[in-house]
Short mmCIF file of C-alpha atoms in Angstrom, two decimals:
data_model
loop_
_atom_site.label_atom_id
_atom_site.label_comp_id
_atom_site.label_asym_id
_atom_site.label_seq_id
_atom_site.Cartn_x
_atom_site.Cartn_y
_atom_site.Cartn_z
CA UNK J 4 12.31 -21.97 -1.14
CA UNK J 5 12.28 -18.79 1.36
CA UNK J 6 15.43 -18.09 3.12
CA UNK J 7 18.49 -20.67 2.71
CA UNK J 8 19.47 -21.54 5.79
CA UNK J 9 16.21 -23.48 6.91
CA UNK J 10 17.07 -26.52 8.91
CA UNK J 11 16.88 -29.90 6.91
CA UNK J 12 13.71 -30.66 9.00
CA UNK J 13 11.85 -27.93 7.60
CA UNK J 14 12.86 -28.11 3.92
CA UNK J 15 10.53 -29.73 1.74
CA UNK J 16 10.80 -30.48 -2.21
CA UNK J 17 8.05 -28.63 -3.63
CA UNK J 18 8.93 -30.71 -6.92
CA UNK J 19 7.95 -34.18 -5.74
CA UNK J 20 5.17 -33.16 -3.20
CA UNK J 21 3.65 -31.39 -6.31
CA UNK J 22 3.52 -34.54 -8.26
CA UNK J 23 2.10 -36.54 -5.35
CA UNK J 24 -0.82 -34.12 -4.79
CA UNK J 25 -1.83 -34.50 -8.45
CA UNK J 26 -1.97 -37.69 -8.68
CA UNK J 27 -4.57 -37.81 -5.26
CA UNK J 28 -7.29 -39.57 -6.35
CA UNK J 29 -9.03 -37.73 -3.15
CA UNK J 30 -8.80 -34.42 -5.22
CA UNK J 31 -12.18 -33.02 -6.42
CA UNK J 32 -13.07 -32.22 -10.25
CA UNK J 33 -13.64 -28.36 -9.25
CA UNK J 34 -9.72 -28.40 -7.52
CA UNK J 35 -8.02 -30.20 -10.27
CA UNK J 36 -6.85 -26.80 -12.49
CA UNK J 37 -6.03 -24.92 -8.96
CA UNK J 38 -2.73 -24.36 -8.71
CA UNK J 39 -2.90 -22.64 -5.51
CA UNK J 40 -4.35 -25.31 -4.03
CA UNK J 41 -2.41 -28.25 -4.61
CA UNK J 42 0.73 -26.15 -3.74
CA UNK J 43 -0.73 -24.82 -0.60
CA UNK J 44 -1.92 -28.66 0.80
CA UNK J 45 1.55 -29.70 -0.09
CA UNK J 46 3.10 -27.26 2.38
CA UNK J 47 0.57 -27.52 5.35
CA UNK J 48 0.14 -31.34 4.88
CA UNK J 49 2.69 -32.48 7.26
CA UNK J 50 1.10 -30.94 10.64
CA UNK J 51 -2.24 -30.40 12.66
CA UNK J 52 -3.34 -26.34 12.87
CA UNK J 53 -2.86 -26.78 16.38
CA UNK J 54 0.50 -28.10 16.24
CA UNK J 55 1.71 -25.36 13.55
CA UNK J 56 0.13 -22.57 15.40
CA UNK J 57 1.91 -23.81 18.40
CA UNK J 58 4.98 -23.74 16.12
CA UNK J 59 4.38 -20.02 15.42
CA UNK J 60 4.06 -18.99 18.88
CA UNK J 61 7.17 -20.58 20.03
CA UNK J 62 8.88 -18.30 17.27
CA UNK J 63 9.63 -20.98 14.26
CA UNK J 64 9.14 -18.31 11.37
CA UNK J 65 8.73 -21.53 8.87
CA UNK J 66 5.10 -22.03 11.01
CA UNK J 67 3.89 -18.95 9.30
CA UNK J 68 3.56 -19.85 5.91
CA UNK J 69 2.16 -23.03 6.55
CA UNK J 70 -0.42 -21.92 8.41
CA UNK J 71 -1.21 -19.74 5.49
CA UNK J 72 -1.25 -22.74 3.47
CA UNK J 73 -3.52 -24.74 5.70
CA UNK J 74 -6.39 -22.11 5.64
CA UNK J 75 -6.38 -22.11 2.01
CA UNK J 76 -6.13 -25.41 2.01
CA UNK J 77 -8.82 -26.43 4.20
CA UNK J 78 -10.90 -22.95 3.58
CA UNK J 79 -14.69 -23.14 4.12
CA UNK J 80 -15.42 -19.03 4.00
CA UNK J 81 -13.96 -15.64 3.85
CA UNK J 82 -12.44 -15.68 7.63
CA UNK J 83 -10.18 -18.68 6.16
CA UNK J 84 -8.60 -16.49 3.74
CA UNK J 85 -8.56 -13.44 5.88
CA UNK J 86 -6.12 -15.83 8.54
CA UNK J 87 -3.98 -16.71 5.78
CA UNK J 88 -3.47 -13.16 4.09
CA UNK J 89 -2.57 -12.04 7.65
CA UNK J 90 -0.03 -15.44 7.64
CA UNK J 91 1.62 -15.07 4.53
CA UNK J 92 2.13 -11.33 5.19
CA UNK J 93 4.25 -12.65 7.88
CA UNK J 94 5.75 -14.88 6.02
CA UNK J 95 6.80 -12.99 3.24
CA UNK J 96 8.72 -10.43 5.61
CA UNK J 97 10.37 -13.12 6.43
CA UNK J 98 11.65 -14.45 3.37
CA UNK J 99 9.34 -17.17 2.14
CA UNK J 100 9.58 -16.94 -1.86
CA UNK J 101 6.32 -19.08 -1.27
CA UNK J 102 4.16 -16.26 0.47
CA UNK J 103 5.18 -13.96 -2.54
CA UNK J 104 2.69 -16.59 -4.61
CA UNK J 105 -0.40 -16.69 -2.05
CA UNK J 106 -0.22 -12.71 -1.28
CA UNK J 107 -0.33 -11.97 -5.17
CA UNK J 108 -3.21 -14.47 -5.94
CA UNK J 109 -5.31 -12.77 -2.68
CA UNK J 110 -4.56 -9.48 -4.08
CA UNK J 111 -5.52 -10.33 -7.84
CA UNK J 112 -9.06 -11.98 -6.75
CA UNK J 113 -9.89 -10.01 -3.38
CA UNK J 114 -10.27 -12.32 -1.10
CA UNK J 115 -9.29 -12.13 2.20
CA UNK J 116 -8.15 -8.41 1.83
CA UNK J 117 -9.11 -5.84 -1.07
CA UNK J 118 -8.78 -6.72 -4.83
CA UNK J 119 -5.48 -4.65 -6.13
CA UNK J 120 -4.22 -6.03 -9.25
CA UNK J 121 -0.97 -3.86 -8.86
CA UNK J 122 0.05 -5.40 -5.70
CA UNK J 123 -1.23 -8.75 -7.24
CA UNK J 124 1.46 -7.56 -9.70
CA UNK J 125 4.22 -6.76 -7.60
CA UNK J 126 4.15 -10.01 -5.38
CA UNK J 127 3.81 -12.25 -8.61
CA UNK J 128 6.91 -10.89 -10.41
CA UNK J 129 8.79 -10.72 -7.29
CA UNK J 130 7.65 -14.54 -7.28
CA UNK J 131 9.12 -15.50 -10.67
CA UNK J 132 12.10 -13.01 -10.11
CA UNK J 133 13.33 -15.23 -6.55
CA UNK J 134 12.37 -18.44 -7.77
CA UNK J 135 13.54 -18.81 -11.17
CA UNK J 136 17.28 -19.20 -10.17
CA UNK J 137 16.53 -22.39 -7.06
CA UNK J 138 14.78 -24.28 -9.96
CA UNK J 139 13.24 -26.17 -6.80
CA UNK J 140 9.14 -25.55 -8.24
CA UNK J 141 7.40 -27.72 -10.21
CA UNK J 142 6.26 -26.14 -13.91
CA UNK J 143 3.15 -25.92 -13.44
CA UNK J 144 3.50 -23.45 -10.63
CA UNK J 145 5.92 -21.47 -12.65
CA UNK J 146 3.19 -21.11 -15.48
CA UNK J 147 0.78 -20.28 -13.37
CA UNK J 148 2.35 -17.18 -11.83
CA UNK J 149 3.22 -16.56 -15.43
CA UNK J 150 0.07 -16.74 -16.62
CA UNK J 151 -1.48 -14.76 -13.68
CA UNK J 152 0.97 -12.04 -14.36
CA UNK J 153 0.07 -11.87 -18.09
CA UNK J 154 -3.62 -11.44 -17.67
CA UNK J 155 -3.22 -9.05 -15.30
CA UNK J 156 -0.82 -6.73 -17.00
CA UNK J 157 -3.41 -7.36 -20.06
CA UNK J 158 -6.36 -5.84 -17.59
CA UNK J 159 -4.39 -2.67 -16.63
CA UNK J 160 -3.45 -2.34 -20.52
CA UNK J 161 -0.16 -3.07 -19.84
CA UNK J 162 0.38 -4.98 -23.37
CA UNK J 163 4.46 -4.85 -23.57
CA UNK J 164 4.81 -6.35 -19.84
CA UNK J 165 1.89 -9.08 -20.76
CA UNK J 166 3.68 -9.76 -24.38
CA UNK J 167 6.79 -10.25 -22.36
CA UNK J 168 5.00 -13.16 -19.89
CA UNK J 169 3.41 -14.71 -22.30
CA UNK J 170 6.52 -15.12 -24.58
CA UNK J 171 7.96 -16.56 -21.30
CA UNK J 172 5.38 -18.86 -21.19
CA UNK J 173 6.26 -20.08 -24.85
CA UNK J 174 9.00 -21.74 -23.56
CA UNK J 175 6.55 -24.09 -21.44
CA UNK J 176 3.62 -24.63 -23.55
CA UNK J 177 3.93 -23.35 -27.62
CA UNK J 178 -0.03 -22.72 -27.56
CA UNK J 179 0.80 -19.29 -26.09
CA UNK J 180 2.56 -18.19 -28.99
CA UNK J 181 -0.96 -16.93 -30.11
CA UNK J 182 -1.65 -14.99 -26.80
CA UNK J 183 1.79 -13.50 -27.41
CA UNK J 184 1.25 -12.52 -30.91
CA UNK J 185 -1.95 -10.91 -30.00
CA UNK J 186 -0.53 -9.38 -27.46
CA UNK J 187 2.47 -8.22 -29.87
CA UNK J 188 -0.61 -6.63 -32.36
CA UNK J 189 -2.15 -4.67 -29.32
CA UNK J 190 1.37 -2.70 -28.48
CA UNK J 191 1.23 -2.12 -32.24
CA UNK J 192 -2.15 -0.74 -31.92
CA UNK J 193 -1.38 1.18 -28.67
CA UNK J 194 1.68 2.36 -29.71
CA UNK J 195 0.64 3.78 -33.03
CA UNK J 196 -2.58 5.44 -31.04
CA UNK J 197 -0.21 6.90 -28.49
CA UNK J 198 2.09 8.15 -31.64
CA UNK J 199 -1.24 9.70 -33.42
CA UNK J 200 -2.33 11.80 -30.11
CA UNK J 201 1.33 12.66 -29.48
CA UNK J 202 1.58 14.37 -32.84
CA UNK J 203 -1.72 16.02 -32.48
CA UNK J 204 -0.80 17.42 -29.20
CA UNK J 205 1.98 18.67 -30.12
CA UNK J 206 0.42 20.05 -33.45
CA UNK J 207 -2.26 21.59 -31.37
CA UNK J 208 0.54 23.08 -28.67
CA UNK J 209 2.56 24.24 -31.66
CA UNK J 210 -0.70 26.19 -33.22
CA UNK J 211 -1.38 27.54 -30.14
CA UNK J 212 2.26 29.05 -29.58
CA UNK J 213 2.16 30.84 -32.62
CA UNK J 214 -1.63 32.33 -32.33
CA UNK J 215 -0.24 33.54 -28.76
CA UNK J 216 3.09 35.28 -30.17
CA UNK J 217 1.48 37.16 -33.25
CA UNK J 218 -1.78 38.00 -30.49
CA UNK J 219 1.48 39.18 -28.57
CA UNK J 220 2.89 41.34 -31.43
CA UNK J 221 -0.56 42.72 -31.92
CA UNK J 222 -0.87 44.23 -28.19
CA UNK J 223 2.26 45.46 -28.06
CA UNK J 224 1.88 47.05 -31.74
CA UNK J 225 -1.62 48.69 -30.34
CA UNK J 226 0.12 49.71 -27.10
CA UNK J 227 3.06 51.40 -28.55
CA UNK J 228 0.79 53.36 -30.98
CA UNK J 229 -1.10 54.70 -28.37
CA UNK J 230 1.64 55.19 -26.15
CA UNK J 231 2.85 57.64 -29.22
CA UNK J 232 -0.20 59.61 -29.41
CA UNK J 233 -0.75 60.42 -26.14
CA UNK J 234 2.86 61.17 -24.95
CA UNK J 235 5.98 63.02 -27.03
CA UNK J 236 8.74 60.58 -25.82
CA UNK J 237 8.45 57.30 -24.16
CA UNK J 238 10.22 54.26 -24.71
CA UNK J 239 8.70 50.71 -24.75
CA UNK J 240 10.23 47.68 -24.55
CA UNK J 241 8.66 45.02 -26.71
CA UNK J 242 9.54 41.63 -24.62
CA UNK J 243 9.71 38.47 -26.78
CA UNK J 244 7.73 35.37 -25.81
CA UNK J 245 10.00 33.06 -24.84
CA UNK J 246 10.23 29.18 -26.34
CA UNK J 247 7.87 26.76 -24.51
CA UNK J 248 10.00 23.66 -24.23
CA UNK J 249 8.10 20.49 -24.97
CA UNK J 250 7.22 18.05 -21.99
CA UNK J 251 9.20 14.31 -22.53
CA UNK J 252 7.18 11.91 -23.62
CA UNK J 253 5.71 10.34 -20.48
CA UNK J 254 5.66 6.34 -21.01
CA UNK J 255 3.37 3.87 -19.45
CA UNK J 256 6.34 2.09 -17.51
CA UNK J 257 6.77 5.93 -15.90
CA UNK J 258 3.25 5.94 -14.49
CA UNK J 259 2.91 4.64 -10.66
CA UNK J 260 -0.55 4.05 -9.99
CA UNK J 261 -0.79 4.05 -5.72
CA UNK J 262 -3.79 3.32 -4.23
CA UNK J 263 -4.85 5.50 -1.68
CA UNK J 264 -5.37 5.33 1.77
CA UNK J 265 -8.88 5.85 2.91
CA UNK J 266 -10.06 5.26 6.74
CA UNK J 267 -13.60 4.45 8.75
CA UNK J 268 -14.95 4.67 12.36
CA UNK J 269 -15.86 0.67 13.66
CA UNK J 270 -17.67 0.12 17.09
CA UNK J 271 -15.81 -1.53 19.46
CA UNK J 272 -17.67 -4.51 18.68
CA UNK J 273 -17.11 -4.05 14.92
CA UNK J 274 -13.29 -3.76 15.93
CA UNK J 275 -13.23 -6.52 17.89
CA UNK J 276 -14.22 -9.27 15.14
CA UNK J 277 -11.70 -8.30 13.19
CA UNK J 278 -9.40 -9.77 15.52
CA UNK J 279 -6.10 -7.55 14.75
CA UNK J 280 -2.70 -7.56 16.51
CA UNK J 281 -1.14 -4.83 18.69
CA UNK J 282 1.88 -3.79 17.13
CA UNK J 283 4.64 -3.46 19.72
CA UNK J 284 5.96 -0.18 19.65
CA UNK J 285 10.04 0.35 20.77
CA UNK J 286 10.09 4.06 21.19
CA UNK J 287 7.50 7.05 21.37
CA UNK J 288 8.87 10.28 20.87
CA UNK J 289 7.31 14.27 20.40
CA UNK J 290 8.26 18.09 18.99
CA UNK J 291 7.34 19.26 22.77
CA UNK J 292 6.30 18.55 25.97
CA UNK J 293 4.98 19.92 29.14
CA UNK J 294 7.39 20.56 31.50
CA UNK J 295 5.40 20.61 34.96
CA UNK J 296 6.98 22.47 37.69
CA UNK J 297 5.74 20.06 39.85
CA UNK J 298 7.82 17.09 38.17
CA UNK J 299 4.76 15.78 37.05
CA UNK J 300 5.43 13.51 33.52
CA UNK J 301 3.38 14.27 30.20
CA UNK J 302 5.90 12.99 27.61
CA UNK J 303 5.05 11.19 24.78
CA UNK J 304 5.60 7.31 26.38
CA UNK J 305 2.65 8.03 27.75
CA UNK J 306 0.38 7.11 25.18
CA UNK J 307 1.91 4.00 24.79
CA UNK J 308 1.79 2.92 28.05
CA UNK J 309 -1.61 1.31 28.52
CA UNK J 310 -3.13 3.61 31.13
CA UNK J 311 -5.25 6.33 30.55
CA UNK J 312 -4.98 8.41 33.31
CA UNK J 313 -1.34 9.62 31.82
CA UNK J 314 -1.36 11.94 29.42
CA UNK J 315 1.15 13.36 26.77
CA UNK J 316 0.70 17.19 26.86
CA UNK J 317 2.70 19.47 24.41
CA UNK J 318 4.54 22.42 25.25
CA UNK J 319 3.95 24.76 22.93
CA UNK J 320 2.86 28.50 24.22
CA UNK J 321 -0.56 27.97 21.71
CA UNK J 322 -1.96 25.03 21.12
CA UNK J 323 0.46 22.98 19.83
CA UNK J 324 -0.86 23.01 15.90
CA UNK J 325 1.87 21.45 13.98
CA UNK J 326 3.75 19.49 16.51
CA UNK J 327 4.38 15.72 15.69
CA UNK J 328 4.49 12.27 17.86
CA UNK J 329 6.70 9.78 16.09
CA UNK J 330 6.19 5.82 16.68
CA UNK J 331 9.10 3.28 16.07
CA UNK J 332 7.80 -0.41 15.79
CA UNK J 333 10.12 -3.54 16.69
CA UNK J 334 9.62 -3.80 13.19
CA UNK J 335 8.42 -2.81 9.92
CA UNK J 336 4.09 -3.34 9.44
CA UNK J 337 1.28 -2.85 7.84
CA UNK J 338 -1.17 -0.42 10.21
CA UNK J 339 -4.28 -1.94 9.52
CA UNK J 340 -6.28 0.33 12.54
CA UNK J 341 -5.96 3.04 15.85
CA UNK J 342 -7.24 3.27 19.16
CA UNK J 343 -7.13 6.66 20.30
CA UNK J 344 -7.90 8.10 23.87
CA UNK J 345 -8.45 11.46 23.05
CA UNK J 346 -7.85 14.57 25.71
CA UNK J 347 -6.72 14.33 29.13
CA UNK J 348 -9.04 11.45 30.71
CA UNK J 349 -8.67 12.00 34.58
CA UNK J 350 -11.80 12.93 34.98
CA UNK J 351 -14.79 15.13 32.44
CA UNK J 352 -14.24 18.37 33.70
CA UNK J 353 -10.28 17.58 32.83
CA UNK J 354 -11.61 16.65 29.55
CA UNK J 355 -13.05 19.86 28.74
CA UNK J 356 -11.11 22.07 30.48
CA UNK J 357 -8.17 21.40 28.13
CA UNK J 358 -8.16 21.03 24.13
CA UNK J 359 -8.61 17.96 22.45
CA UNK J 360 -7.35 17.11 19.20
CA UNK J 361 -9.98 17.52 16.32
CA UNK J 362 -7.86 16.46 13.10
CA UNK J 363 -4.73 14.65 12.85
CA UNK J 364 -2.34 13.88 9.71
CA UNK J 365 -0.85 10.44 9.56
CA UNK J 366 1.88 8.66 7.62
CA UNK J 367 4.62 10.41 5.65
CA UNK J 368 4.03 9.40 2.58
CA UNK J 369 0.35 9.07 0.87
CA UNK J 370 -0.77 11.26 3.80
CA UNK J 371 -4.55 10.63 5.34
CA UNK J 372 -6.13 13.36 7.44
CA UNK J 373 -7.83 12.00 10.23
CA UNK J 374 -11.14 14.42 11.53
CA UNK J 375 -12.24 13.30 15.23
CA UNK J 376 -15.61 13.99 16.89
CA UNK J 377 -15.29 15.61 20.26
CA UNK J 378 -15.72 12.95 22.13
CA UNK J 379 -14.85 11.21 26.07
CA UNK J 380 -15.36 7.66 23.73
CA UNK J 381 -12.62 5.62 22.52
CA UNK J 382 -11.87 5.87 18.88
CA UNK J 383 -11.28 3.00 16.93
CA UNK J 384 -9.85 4.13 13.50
CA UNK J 385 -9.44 1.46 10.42
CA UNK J 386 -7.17 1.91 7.36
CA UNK J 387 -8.62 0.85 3.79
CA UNK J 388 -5.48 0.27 1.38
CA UNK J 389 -2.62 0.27 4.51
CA UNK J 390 0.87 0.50 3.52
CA UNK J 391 4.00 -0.93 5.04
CA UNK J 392 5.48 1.20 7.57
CA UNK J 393 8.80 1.02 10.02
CA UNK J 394 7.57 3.75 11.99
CA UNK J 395 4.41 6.28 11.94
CA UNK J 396 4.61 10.23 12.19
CA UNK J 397 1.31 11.54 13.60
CA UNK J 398 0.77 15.20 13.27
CA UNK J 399 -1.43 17.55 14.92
CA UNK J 400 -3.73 19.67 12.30
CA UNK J 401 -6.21 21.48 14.47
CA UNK J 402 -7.73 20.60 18.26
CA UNK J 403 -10.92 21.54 20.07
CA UNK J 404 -10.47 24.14 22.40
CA UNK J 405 -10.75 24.27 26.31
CA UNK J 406 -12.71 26.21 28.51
CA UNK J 407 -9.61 26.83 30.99
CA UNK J 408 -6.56 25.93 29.52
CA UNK J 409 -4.67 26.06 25.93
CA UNK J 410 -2.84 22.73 26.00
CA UNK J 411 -3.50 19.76 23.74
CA UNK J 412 -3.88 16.45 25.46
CA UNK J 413 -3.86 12.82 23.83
CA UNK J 414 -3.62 10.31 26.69
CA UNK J 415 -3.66 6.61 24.67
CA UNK J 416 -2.67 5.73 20.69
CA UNK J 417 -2.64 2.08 20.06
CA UNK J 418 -1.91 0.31 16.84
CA UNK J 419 -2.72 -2.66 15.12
CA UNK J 420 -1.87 -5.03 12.21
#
């Protein structure tokens, strides 16, 4: 599984080292219907942590996901699964079919990251969809992401997309021919519900256009009568309601539920135990900058370059509401949090003296607006719900104004994963 052209020393044959992990007689009562599990000690069996970590560092990609295997393998409490969500996120950018199967299974029971059951979604049927075609997995790993995709379509009410997994799963095991058939009777139900409050919409919509026209015909009847009694000649132009055109029916494969993004303040302390990775960041670039007669520099690779007595400075004639900073990572990321310098840092009266920035706007899509306190502090931002991002557009919404000069100053932004 994962990408093809693994050397032969790092492919492994999930099918046999499956079977073998069953039949441990080692295995505990409690472990013996976990799926996860037994796949996960199967991949991370063959090294130490220390040796596979070492792996990682020295750039084998393959490392990744069996770290992520070993921490669920061997996990004893929540940081455990936090190190191998963080592993198999690598992972899966990198191609491992495998990391597809942990991610979704984090997702669908929360742990290690937030509980989403559409991302828990969206990693299990990419899962099925890649792995189907190497026929390399044994079935019971097959049914299981099956079977976790059924229930939780069946939780969201997504009864034609859980009828459809667990008719899949007919061709493994026949007793889910009644979950199927269930499932089959609850479209019927839904759809014939959905069919019901269509028609009574539309009904409703349809008794409401007509008590509009004739109220319609009625003003303009009153208006052109007195129109005619108080003046000899004056034409009227009776304008006819136009036809409302019905909205298309809007189905439940139409509706994209995203989750959105939602952000705190941490301590640096707080910040710290969370242990996050700086993102390396290839380019830094701005709307406007200040162009010092002096030569002195206040463009935007200043924030990114780890010293905070530079300072990017725009060069707008006010104070610079609107203008955007746009950061390119190496590659694409989840931002998980910020650390922000805010204003120019050289000294306090520097601080004060020009503006600050009190709100910013970040990412392009499912946009967050970020308010700041006016403060010489560091900022450390983090992101609840983060989404993948190749680069991140920061905009400037308002600032905090100066008591000499109108320019906006930011002097470090830092990101993590």
């Amino acid at each position: 599984m994962g990408t093809q052209t693994q050397t032969d020393e790092k492919y492994i044959d999930i099918e046999e080292l499956i079977k073998e992990s069953l039949s441990d007689k080692n295995m505990t009562d409690e472990k013996e219907d976990l799926v996860l599990e037994y796949l996960c000690q199967t991949i991370s069996k063959t090294d130490s942590h220390g040796i596979l970590k070492k792996k990682a560092q020295n750039g084998d990609s393959y490392a990744y996901i069996q770290l992520a295997s070993w921490h669920i393998a061997h996990a004893k409490n929540i940081k455990d699964y936090c190190e191998a969500f963080q592993y198999a996120s690598k992972a899966a950018k990198r191609g491992y079919v495998e990391a597809y199967y942990i991610l979704g299974q984090l997702y669908l029971y929360g742990v290690g990251c937030n509980k989403n059951i559409h991302k828990a979604v969206r990693y299990l049927s990419n899962f099925v969809n890649q792995i189907t075609s190497k026929e390399l997995l044994n079935d019971d790993v097959l049914i299981d992401a099956y079977k976790k995709l059924a229930e939780a379509e069946k939780s969201l009410g997504h009864y034609g997309k859980a009828y459809s997994y667990y008719h899949k799963l007919q061709e493994y095991d026949s007793h889910y021919d009644a979950h199927a058939k269930e499932m089959h009777q609850e479209m019927q139900k839904h759809r014939n519900s959905y069919v019901f409050n269509f028609i009574f919409v539309v009904c409703c919509f349809l008794v409401l256009c007509i008590v509009i026209y004739f109220l319609t015909q009625y003003i303009f009847a009153e208006t052109k009568a007195y129109a005619n009694r108080y003046s000899q000649k004056e034409n009227i132009t009776i304008i006819e309601p136009q036809e409302v055109s019905l909205e298309k029916q809007i189905t439940e494969d139409m509706i994209i539920v995203q989750e959105p993004v939602s952000y705190r303040f941490v301590s640096e302390e707080e910040f710290l135990a969370l242990s996050l990775s700086e993102l390396e960041i290839t380019e830094a670039q701005s709307t406007s900058e200040y162009k010092s007669q002096k030569g002195n520099d206040y463009s935007a690779s200043n924030l990114i370059d780890h010293d905070s007595g530079t300072t990017w400075q725009e060069g707008e004639e006010d104070a610079g509401i609107g203008q955007q900073l746009t950061f390119v990572f190496k590659e694409p990321a989840i931002v998980n949090a910020i650390r922000l310098e805010n204003g120019k840092r050289t000294d306090a009266d520097a601080f004060y003296a020009n503006n600050r920035a009190a709100s910013l706007r970040i990412f392009e899509e499912d946009s967050i607006l970020i308010e700041l306190p006016d403060s010489q502090q560091v900022q450390y931002i983090v992101f609840e719900n983060p989404i993948m991002e190749s680069q991140v557009v920061i905009t400037l919404e308002s600032v905090f104004s100066g008591t000499k000069w109108n320019d906006t100053c930011i002097s470090e932004i830092t990101f993590y994963e």
